[in-house]
Amino acid sequence: MIKIILSDIDGTFLTNDKHTPALHEKAIKAVVAKGLKFVFVSARMPEAIYPITDALGMAHTPLISYGGGLVLTEDEEIIFDKKIAAEDAKNILAEMKLGWQDISINFYAGRRWFVEAIDKNVQHEMDITGAVAELKSFDELLNENILPNKIMVICAPPTCREMEIELGKKFPALNVVRSAPHLLEVMDKSISKATGIEVLLNHYGFKLSEAIAFGDNYNDVEMLGYIPQSVVMANAPDAVKKLAFAVTDSNEDGGIYTYLVKIGVITP
């Protein structure tokens, strides 16, 4: 019996223009009405997830943020919080600033988002997510022992590819990966969406067989491999589709709803 539904956000739950499709809203309402848990598992910060849950009337829901680096209960209690080590954070930030120009560096710590300048990229990110960035020197943050759960760089796709390769070689303790052609995300290597899910399932006493996970891209691979009933959207790359238990309709076509109806978790 399914008790918990886990879903990536961008490219999975939301449409390509960052809206909730009508069928996914219908799925949420049906899931909540049955007393099941629906949990977002995302690289986003909590303040970029809560506007989505609030709009859907899901005021009290657990969430897994920063790709598994921060896990919160429905009461917003932190049950897992993994930061990048101080030395690694200091060194990779210095390397980014020294090695590349025309990049926007974002420093995420818990439920706060820091930048050293609000440029057009940061403003666009604020517009998309509904979260608000704070201006502060990264050196000051580190001196105050405020460490990041995630560092994200917004830049041109060729730069993003280059940074992924170069920084990945220089910082083996960190997971340096592109989440989109123009987005580079850096987190501690020990975490993944799977580790975050494991923490949450253990906290609530759910079994793997009681969970379904939905994803669409390479940063969902660990999650898809961890949850036996893993489902990918039709818009996922072929290599990701091969790793999942099933393939459903695309994010644009309400694939989460389609699959949950198909297996009888909800009724049309």
PDB file of C-alpha atoms in Angstrom:
ATOM      1  CA  MET A   1       0.000   0.000   0.000  1.00  0.00           C
ATOM      2  CA  ILE A   2       1.392   3.388  -1.004  1.00  0.00           C
ATOM      3  CA  LYS A   3       1.660   5.885   1.866  1.00  0.00           C
ATOM      4  CA  ILE A   4       4.070   8.515   0.528  1.00  0.00           C
ATOM      5  CA  ILE A   5       4.621  10.093  -2.909  1.00  0.00           C
ATOM      6  CA  LEU A   6       7.969  11.808  -3.532  1.00  0.00           C
ATOM      7  CA  SER A   7       8.463  14.184  -6.432  1.00  0.00           C
ATOM      8  CA  ASP A   8      11.127  16.334  -7.991  1.00  0.00           C
ATOM      9  CA  ILE A   9       9.865  19.822  -8.876  1.00  0.00           C
ATOM     10  CA  ASP A  10      11.418  21.328 -12.011  1.00  0.00           C
ATOM     11  CA  GLY A  11      10.753  19.259 -15.112  1.00  0.00           C
ATOM     12  CA  THR A  12       8.647  16.803 -13.103  1.00  0.00           C
ATOM     13  CA  PHE A  13       5.907  18.481 -11.089  1.00  0.00           C
ATOM     14  CA  LEU A  14       5.978  21.899 -12.743  1.00  0.00           C
ATOM     15  CA  THR A  15       5.539  22.632 -16.431  1.00  0.00           C
ATOM     16  CA  ASN A  16       8.441  24.054 -18.408  1.00  0.00           C
ATOM     17  CA  ASP A  17       7.209  27.592 -17.725  1.00  0.00           C
ATOM     18  CA  LYS A  18       7.165  26.848 -13.961  1.00  0.00           C
ATOM     19  CA  HIS A  19       3.430  26.448 -13.471  1.00  0.00           C
ATOM     20  CA  THR A  20       1.473  23.614 -11.869  1.00  0.00           C
ATOM     21  CA  PRO A  21      -0.518  21.715 -14.499  1.00  0.00           C
ATOM     22  CA  ALA A  22      -4.198  21.259 -13.669  1.00  0.00           C
ATOM     23  CA  LEU A  23      -3.847  17.482 -13.465  1.00  0.00           C
ATOM     24  CA  HIS A  24      -1.041  17.742 -10.912  1.00  0.00           C
ATOM     25  CA  GLU A  25      -3.140  20.057  -8.771  1.00  0.00           C
ATOM     26  CA  LYS A  26      -5.934  17.498  -9.025  1.00  0.00           C
ATOM     27  CA  ALA A  27      -3.503  14.737  -8.009  1.00  0.00           C
ATOM     28  CA  ILE A  28      -2.356  16.686  -4.937  1.00  0.00           C
ATOM     29  CA  LYS A  29      -5.911  17.263  -3.747  1.00  0.00           C
ATOM     30  CA  ALA A  30      -6.764  13.586  -4.184  1.00  0.00           C
ATOM     31  CA  VAL A  31      -3.614  12.446  -2.381  1.00  0.00           C
ATOM     32  CA  VAL A  32      -4.168  14.839   0.545  1.00  0.00           C
ATOM     33  CA  ALA A  33      -7.837  13.815   0.786  1.00  0.00           C
ATOM     34  CA  LYS A  34      -6.747  10.202   1.242  1.00  0.00           C
ATOM     35  CA  GLY A  35      -4.366  11.149   4.057  1.00  0.00           C
ATOM     36  CA  LEU A  36      -1.232  10.257   2.090  1.00  0.00           C
ATOM     37  CA  LYS A  37       1.968  12.298   2.210  1.00  0.00           C
ATOM     38  CA  PHE A  38       3.179  14.161  -0.871  1.00  0.00           C
ATOM     39  CA  VAL A  39       6.769  15.368  -0.482  1.00  0.00           C
ATOM     40  CA  PHE A  40       8.829  17.529  -2.809  1.00  0.00           C
ATOM     41  CA  VAL A  41      12.450  16.432  -3.245  1.00  0.00           C
ATOM     42  CA  SER A  42      14.392  19.244  -4.851  1.00  0.00           C
ATOM     43  CA  ALA A  43      17.678  21.095  -5.170  1.00  0.00           C
ATOM     44  CA  ARG A  44      15.677  24.231  -4.352  1.00  0.00           C
ATOM     45  CA  MET A  45      15.876  25.968  -0.980  1.00  0.00           C
ATOM     46  CA  PRO A  46      12.839  25.652   1.332  1.00  0.00           C
ATOM     47  CA  GLU A  47      11.720  29.225   0.599  1.00  0.00           C
ATOM     48  CA  ALA A  48      11.537  28.315  -3.093  1.00  0.00           C
ATOM     49  CA  ILE A  49       9.398  25.248  -2.332  1.00  0.00           C
ATOM     50  CA  TYR A  50       6.931  26.622   0.213  1.00  0.00           C
ATOM     51  CA  PRO A  51       5.301  29.044  -2.269  1.00  0.00           C
ATOM     52  CA  ILE A  52       4.365  25.997  -4.352  1.00  0.00           C
ATOM     53  CA  THR A  53       2.961  24.035  -1.413  1.00  0.00           C
ATOM     54  CA  ASP A  54       1.121  27.104  -0.115  1.00  0.00           C
ATOM     55  CA  ALA A  55      -0.492  27.726  -3.505  1.00  0.00           C
ATOM     56  CA  LEU A  56      -1.663  24.110  -3.537  1.00  0.00           C
ATOM     57  CA  GLY A  57      -3.102  24.317  -0.025  1.00  0.00           C
ATOM     58  CA  MET A  58      -0.407  22.001   1.349  1.00  0.00           C
ATOM     59  CA  ALA A  59       0.437  24.177   4.341  1.00  0.00           C
ATOM     60  CA  HIS A  60       1.765  21.263   6.377  1.00  0.00           C
ATOM     61  CA  THR A  61       4.040  18.974   4.403  1.00  0.00           C
ATOM     62  CA  PRO A  62       7.572  17.634   4.872  1.00  0.00           C
ATOM     63  CA  LEU A  63      10.173  18.537   2.278  1.00  0.00           C
ATOM     64  CA  ILE A  64      13.638  17.531   1.139  1.00  0.00           C
ATOM     65  CA  SER A  65      15.720  20.493   0.037  1.00  0.00           C
ATOM     66  CA  TYR A  66      19.197  21.039  -1.461  1.00  0.00           C
ATOM     67  CA  GLY A  67      19.109  17.637  -3.142  1.00  0.00           C
ATOM     68  CA  GLY A  68      18.993  15.871   0.229  1.00  0.00           C
ATOM     69  CA  GLY A  69      21.120  18.309   2.206  1.00  0.00           C
ATOM     70  CA  LEU A  70      18.264  19.675   4.332  1.00  0.00           C
ATOM     71  CA  VAL A  71      15.218  17.685   5.459  1.00  0.00           C
ATOM     72  CA  LEU A  72      12.275  19.255   7.281  1.00  0.00           C
ATOM     73  CA  THR A  73       9.110  17.787   8.800  1.00  0.00           C
ATOM     74  CA  GLU A  74       5.627  19.218   8.285  1.00  0.00           C
ATOM     75  CA  ASP A  75       6.252  21.286  11.435  1.00  0.00           C
ATOM     76  CA  GLU A  76       9.390  22.736   9.774  1.00  0.00           C
ATOM     77  CA  GLU A  77      11.575  20.842  12.245  1.00  0.00           C
ATOM     78  CA  ILE A  78      15.037  20.170  10.795  1.00  0.00           C
ATOM     79  CA  ILE A  79      15.843  16.457  10.983  1.00  0.00           C
ATOM     80  CA  PHE A  80      18.902  16.563   8.710  1.00  0.00           C
ATOM     81  CA  ASP A  81      21.230  19.434   7.805  1.00  0.00           C
ATOM     82  CA  LYS A  82      24.482  18.842   5.916  1.00  0.00           C
ATOM     83  CA  LYS A  83      26.732  21.782   5.110  1.00  0.00           C
ATOM     84  CA  ILE A  84      29.797  22.147   2.893  1.00  0.00           C
ATOM     85  CA  ALA A  85      32.943  22.102   5.062  1.00  0.00           C
ATOM     86  CA  ALA A  86      34.345  25.574   5.807  1.00  0.00           C
ATOM     87  CA  GLU A  87      37.672  25.024   4.039  1.00  0.00           C
ATOM     88  CA  ASP A  88      36.038  23.575   0.945  1.00  0.00           C
ATOM     89  CA  ALA A  89      33.519  26.426   0.815  1.00  0.00           C
ATOM     90  CA  LYS A  90      36.250  29.051   1.156  1.00  0.00           C
ATOM     91  CA  ASN A  91      38.478  27.472  -1.467  1.00  0.00           C
ATOM     92  CA  ILE A  92      35.846  26.739  -4.101  1.00  0.00           C
ATOM     93  CA  LEU A  93      34.384  30.243  -3.825  1.00  0.00           C
ATOM     94  CA  ALA A  94      37.876  31.718  -4.304  1.00  0.00           C
ATOM     95  CA  GLU A  95      38.473  29.400  -7.273  1.00  0.00           C
ATOM     96  CA  MET A  96      35.206  30.443  -8.898  1.00  0.00           C
ATOM     97  CA  LYS A  97      35.935  34.134  -8.557  1.00  0.00           C
ATOM     98  CA  LEU A  98      39.518  33.773  -9.779  1.00  0.00           C
ATOM     99  CA  GLY A  99      38.856  31.465 -12.709  1.00  0.00           C
ATOM    100  CA  TRP A 100      35.715  32.793 -14.347  1.00  0.00           C
ATOM    101  CA  GLN A 101      33.956  36.032 -15.192  1.00  0.00           C
ATOM    102  CA  ASP A 102      30.306  36.817 -15.943  1.00  0.00           C
ATOM    103  CA  ILE A 103      29.039  34.301 -13.402  1.00  0.00           C
ATOM    104  CA  SER A 104      26.483  34.761 -10.632  1.00  0.00           C
ATOM    105  CA  ILE A 105      27.385  32.940  -7.394  1.00  0.00           C
ATOM    106  CA  ASN A 106      24.634  32.058  -4.922  1.00  0.00           C
ATOM    107  CA  PHE A 107      25.266  30.936  -1.324  1.00  0.00           C
ATOM    108  CA  TYR A 108      22.426  28.974   0.315  1.00  0.00           C
ATOM    109  CA  ALA A 109      22.525  28.359   4.081  1.00  0.00           C
ATOM    110  CA  GLY A 110      19.499  26.744   5.672  1.00  0.00           C
ATOM    111  CA  ARG A 111      16.511  28.889   4.798  1.00  0.00           C
ATOM    112  CA  ARG A 112      18.557  31.914   3.672  1.00  0.00           C
ATOM    113  CA  TRP A 113      19.981  32.821   0.279  1.00  0.00           C
ATOM    114  CA  PHE A 114      22.963  35.155   0.039  1.00  0.00           C
ATOM    115  CA  VAL A 115      24.548  36.912  -2.937  1.00  0.00           C
ATOM    116  CA  GLU A 116      27.214  39.575  -3.261  1.00  0.00           C
ATOM    117  CA  ALA A 117      25.307  41.368  -6.028  1.00  0.00           C
ATOM    118  CA  ILE A 118      21.750  41.253  -7.327  1.00  0.00           C
ATOM    119  CA  ASP A 119      22.317  41.043 -11.057  1.00  0.00           C
ATOM    120  CA  LYS A 120      19.855  40.049 -13.781  1.00  0.00           C
ATOM    121  CA  ASN A 121      20.464  36.335 -13.174  1.00  0.00           C
ATOM    122  CA  VAL A 122      19.738  36.601  -9.461  1.00  0.00           C
ATOM    123  CA  GLN A 123      16.688  38.744 -10.115  1.00  0.00           C
ATOM    124  CA  HIS A 124      15.396  36.176 -12.611  1.00  0.00           C
ATOM    125  CA  GLU A 125      15.887  33.411 -10.043  1.00  0.00           C
ATOM    126  CA  MET A 126      13.959  35.437  -7.466  1.00  0.00           C
ATOM    127  CA  ASP A 127      11.156  35.988  -9.973  1.00  0.00           C
ATOM    128  CA  ILE A 128      10.940  32.268 -10.743  1.00  0.00           C
ATOM    129  CA  THR A 129      11.123  30.900  -7.201  1.00  0.00           C
ATOM    130  CA  GLY A 130       9.507  33.590  -5.085  1.00  0.00           C
ATOM    131  CA  ALA A 131      12.488  33.445  -2.698  1.00  0.00           C
ATOM    132  CA  VAL A 132      14.422  36.601  -1.815  1.00  0.00           C
ATOM    133  CA  ALA A 133      18.218  36.900  -1.889  1.00  0.00           C
ATOM    134  CA  GLU A 134      20.127  38.828   0.788  1.00  0.00           C
ATOM    135  CA  LEU A 135      23.226  40.924   0.064  1.00  0.00           C
ATOM    136  CA  LYS A 136      26.246  39.895   2.108  1.00  0.00           C
ATOM    137  CA  SER A 137      29.945  39.174   1.612  1.00  0.00           C
ATOM    138  CA  PHE A 138      30.679  35.454   1.415  1.00  0.00           C
ATOM    139  CA  ASP A 139      33.877  36.014   3.413  1.00  0.00           C
ATOM    140  CA  GLU A 140      31.828  37.611   6.184  1.00  0.00           C
ATOM    141  CA  LEU A 141      29.449  34.663   6.216  1.00  0.00           C
ATOM    142  CA  LEU A 142      32.289  32.175   6.522  1.00  0.00           C
ATOM    143  CA  ASN A 143      33.951  34.275   9.236  1.00  0.00           C
ATOM    144  CA  GLU A 144      30.670  34.094  11.155  1.00  0.00           C
ATOM    145  CA  ASN A 145      30.703  30.296  10.649  1.00  0.00           C
ATOM    146  CA  ILE A 146      27.626  30.442   8.427  1.00  0.00           C
ATOM    147  CA  LEU A 147      28.280  27.566   6.046  1.00  0.00           C
ATOM    148  CA  PRO A 148      26.425  26.748   2.823  1.00  0.00           C
ATOM    149  CA  ASN A 149      24.237  23.729   2.176  1.00  0.00           C
ATOM    150  CA  LYS A 150      24.640  24.588  -1.488  1.00  0.00           C
ATOM    151  CA  ILE A 151      26.554  26.935  -3.744  1.00  0.00           C
ATOM    152  CA  MET A 152      24.940  27.575  -7.118  1.00  0.00           C
ATOM    153  CA  VAL A 153      26.426  29.331 -10.124  1.00  0.00           C
ATOM    154  CA  ILE A 154      24.335  30.818 -12.907  1.00  0.00           C
ATOM    155  CA  CYS A 155      26.304  31.285 -16.123  1.00  0.00           C
ATOM    156  CA  ALA A 156      26.428  30.617 -19.855  1.00  0.00           C
ATOM    157  CA  PRO A 157      26.165  26.885 -20.719  1.00  0.00           C
ATOM    158  CA  PRO A 158      29.749  26.583 -22.087  1.00  0.00           C
ATOM    159  CA  THR A 159      31.106  28.162 -18.898  1.00  0.00           C
ATOM    160  CA  CYS A 160      28.915  25.879 -16.833  1.00  0.00           C
ATOM    161  CA  ARG A 161      30.331  22.787 -18.547  1.00  0.00           C
ATOM    162  CA  GLU A 162      33.890  24.015 -18.082  1.00  0.00           C
ATOM    163  CA  MET A 163      33.350  24.789 -14.389  1.00  0.00           C
ATOM    164  CA  GLU A 164      31.764  21.390 -13.784  1.00  0.00           C
ATOM    165  CA  ILE A 165      34.833  19.610 -15.157  1.00  0.00           C
ATOM    166  CA  GLU A 166      37.505  21.806 -13.596  1.00  0.00           C
ATOM    167  CA  LEU A 167      35.961  22.193 -10.149  1.00  0.00           C
ATOM    168  CA  GLY A 168      34.954  18.536 -10.022  1.00  0.00           C
ATOM    169  CA  LYS A 169      38.626  17.565 -10.423  1.00  0.00           C
ATOM    170  CA  LYS A 170      39.898  20.033  -7.825  1.00  0.00           C
ATOM    171  CA  PHE A 171      37.279  19.363  -5.146  1.00  0.00           C
ATOM    172  CA  PRO A 172      36.768  15.591  -4.766  1.00  0.00           C
ATOM    173  CA  ALA A 173      34.853  15.997  -1.475  1.00  0.00           C
ATOM    174  CA  LEU A 174      32.144  17.959  -3.267  1.00  0.00           C
ATOM    175  CA  ASN A 175      29.453  17.038  -5.738  1.00  0.00           C
ATOM    176  CA  VAL A 176      29.780  19.523  -8.613  1.00  0.00           C
ATOM    177  CA  VAL A 177      27.028  18.987 -11.158  1.00  0.00           C
ATOM    178  CA  ARG A 178      24.911  20.880 -13.672  1.00  0.00           C
ATOM    179  CA  SER A 179      21.189  20.784 -12.883  1.00  0.00           C
ATOM    180  CA  ALA A 180      20.409  22.705 -16.092  1.00  0.00           C
ATOM    181  CA  PRO A 181      22.598  23.926 -18.977  1.00  0.00           C
ATOM    182  CA  HIS A 182      23.058  27.283 -17.216  1.00  0.00           C
ATOM    183  CA  LEU A 183      23.071  26.119 -13.568  1.00  0.00           C
ATOM    184  CA  LEU A 184      25.966  24.566 -11.654  1.00  0.00           C
ATOM    185  CA  GLU A 185      25.263  23.218  -8.167  1.00  0.00           C
ATOM    186  CA  VAL A 186      27.813  22.349  -5.500  1.00  0.00           C
ATOM    187  CA  MET A 187      27.014  20.307  -2.391  1.00  0.00           C
ATOM    188  CA  ASP A 188      28.744  17.872  -0.063  1.00  0.00           C
ATOM    189  CA  LYS A 189      29.435  14.610  -1.894  1.00  0.00           C
ATOM    190  CA  SER A 190      27.896  12.464   0.843  1.00  0.00           C
ATOM    191  CA  ILE A 191      24.375  13.667   0.136  1.00  0.00           C
ATOM    192  CA  SER A 192      21.863  12.877  -2.585  1.00  0.00           C
ATOM    193  CA  LYS A 193      18.119  12.831  -2.973  1.00  0.00           C
ATOM    194  CA  ALA A 194      18.285   9.174  -1.898  1.00  0.00           C
ATOM    195  CA  THR A 195      20.006   9.970   1.412  1.00  0.00           C
ATOM    196  CA  GLY A 196      17.446  12.690   2.120  1.00  0.00           C
ATOM    197  CA  ILE A 197      14.595  10.295   1.383  1.00  0.00           C
ATOM    198  CA  GLU A 198      16.136   7.658   3.638  1.00  0.00           C
ATOM    199  CA  VAL A 199      16.188  10.149   6.525  1.00  0.00           C
ATOM    200  CA  LEU A 200      12.544  11.085   5.928  1.00  0.00           C
ATOM    201  CA  LEU A 201      11.265   7.516   5.551  1.00  0.00           C
ATOM    202  CA  ASN A 202      13.052   6.466   8.739  1.00  0.00           C
ATOM    203  CA  HIS A 203      11.636   9.450  10.608  1.00  0.00           C
ATOM    204  CA  TYR A 204       8.058   8.554   9.685  1.00  0.00           C
ATOM    205  CA  GLY A 205       8.527   4.794   9.780  1.00  0.00           C
ATOM    206  CA  PHE A 206       7.678   4.211   6.118  1.00  0.00           C
ATOM    207  CA  LYS A 207       9.009   1.246   4.144  1.00  0.00           C
ATOM    208  CA  LEU A 208      10.518   1.557   0.663  1.00  0.00           C
ATOM    209  CA  SER A 209       7.622  -0.512  -0.671  1.00  0.00           C
ATOM    210  CA  GLU A 210       5.215   2.159   0.586  1.00  0.00           C
ATOM    211  CA  ALA A 211       6.798   4.918  -1.517  1.00  0.00           C
ATOM    212  CA  ILE A 212       6.650   6.125  -5.126  1.00  0.00           C
ATOM    213  CA  ALA A 213       9.204   8.570  -6.528  1.00  0.00           C
ATOM    214  CA  PHE A 214       8.824  10.769  -9.626  1.00  0.00           C
ATOM    215  CA  GLY A 215      11.771  12.406 -11.426  1.00  0.00           C
ATOM    216  CA  ASP A 216      12.966  13.575 -14.815  1.00  0.00           C
ATOM    217  CA  ASN A 217      16.705  14.138 -14.931  1.00  0.00           C
ATOM    218  CA  TYR A 218      20.217  13.098 -13.987  1.00  0.00           C
ATOM    219  CA  ASN A 219      20.077  14.666 -10.536  1.00  0.00           C
ATOM    220  CA  ASP A 220      17.197  12.270  -9.787  1.00  0.00           C
ATOM    221  CA  VAL A 221      19.202   9.129 -10.569  1.00  0.00           C
ATOM    222  CA  GLU A 222      20.039   8.241  -6.947  1.00  0.00           C
ATOM    223  CA  MET A 223      16.407   8.712  -5.933  1.00  0.00           C
ATOM    224  CA  LEU A 224      15.164   6.595  -8.815  1.00  0.00           C
ATOM    225  CA  GLY A 225      17.623   3.860  -7.908  1.00  0.00           C
ATOM    226  CA  TYR A 226      16.688   3.923  -4.220  1.00  0.00           C
ATOM    227  CA  ILE A 227      12.895   3.742  -4.524  1.00  0.00           C
ATOM    228  CA  PRO A 228      11.777   0.430  -6.112  1.00  0.00           C
ATOM    229  CA  GLN A 229       8.653   1.996  -7.635  1.00  0.00           C
ATOM    230  CA  SER A 230      10.432   4.858  -9.383  1.00  0.00           C
ATOM    231  CA  VAL A 231       8.746   6.687 -12.248  1.00  0.00           C
ATOM    232  CA  VAL A 232      10.197   9.088 -14.795  1.00  0.00           C
ATOM    233  CA  MET A 233       8.406  11.603 -16.953  1.00  0.00           C
ATOM    234  CA  ALA A 234       8.193  11.223 -20.744  1.00  0.00           C
ATOM    235  CA  ASN A 235      10.373  14.328 -21.079  1.00  0.00           C
ATOM    236  CA  ALA A 236      13.293  12.638 -19.284  1.00  0.00           C
ATOM    237  CA  PRO A 237      16.484  11.742 -21.195  1.00  0.00           C
ATOM    238  CA  ASP A 238      16.475   8.184 -22.521  1.00  0.00           C
ATOM    239  CA  ALA A 239      19.374   7.230 -20.237  1.00  0.00           C
ATOM    240  CA  VAL A 240      17.331   8.235 -17.184  1.00  0.00           C
ATOM    241  CA  LYS A 241      14.239   6.402 -18.430  1.00  0.00           C
ATOM    242  CA  LYS A 242      16.229   3.167 -18.508  1.00  0.00           C
ATOM    243  CA  LEU A 243      16.892   3.451 -14.765  1.00  0.00           C
ATOM    244  CA  ALA A 244      13.264   3.681 -13.671  1.00  0.00           C
ATOM    245  CA  PHE A 245      10.560   1.145 -12.921  1.00  0.00           C
ATOM    246  CA  ALA A 246       8.083   2.947 -15.196  1.00  0.00           C
ATOM    247  CA  VAL A 247       7.657   5.894 -17.556  1.00  0.00           C
ATOM    248  CA  THR A 248       4.609   8.154 -17.401  1.00  0.00           C
ATOM    249  CA  ASP A 249       3.345  11.158 -19.349  1.00  0.00           C
ATOM    250  CA  SER A 250       5.390  14.358 -19.480  1.00  0.00           C
ATOM    251  CA  ASN A 251       5.421  17.164 -16.931  1.00  0.00           C
ATOM    252  CA  GLU A 252       3.344  19.204 -19.381  1.00  0.00           C
ATOM    253  CA  ASP A 253       0.707  16.458 -19.595  1.00  0.00           C
ATOM    254  CA  GLY A 254       0.253  15.733 -15.877  1.00  0.00           C
ATOM    255  CA  GLY A 255       2.227  12.499 -15.766  1.00  0.00           C
ATOM    256  CA  ILE A 256       2.086  12.201 -11.969  1.00  0.00           C
ATOM    257  CA  TYR A 257      -1.708  12.190 -12.037  1.00  0.00           C
ATOM    258  CA  THR A 258      -1.729   9.727 -14.937  1.00  0.00           C
ATOM    259  CA  TYR A 259       0.440   7.221 -13.103  1.00  0.00           C
ATOM    260  CA  LEU A 260      -1.281   7.497  -9.719  1.00  0.00           C
ATOM    261  CA  VAL A 261      -4.635   6.854 -11.405  1.00  0.00           C
ATOM    262  CA  LYS A 262      -3.166   3.973 -13.409  1.00  0.00           C
ATOM    263  CA  ILE A 263      -2.006   2.087 -10.317  1.00  0.00           C
ATOM    264  CA  GLY A 264      -5.118   2.936  -8.288  1.00  0.00           C
ATOM    265  CA  VAL A 265      -3.611   5.261  -5.690  1.00  0.00           C
ATOM    266  CA  ILE A 266      -6.183   7.893  -6.681  1.00  0.00           C
ATOM    267  CA  THR A 267      -9.352   7.711  -8.745  1.00  0.00           C
ATOM    268  CA  PRO A 268     -10.186   9.944 -11.734  1.00  0.00           C
TER     269      PRO A 268
END
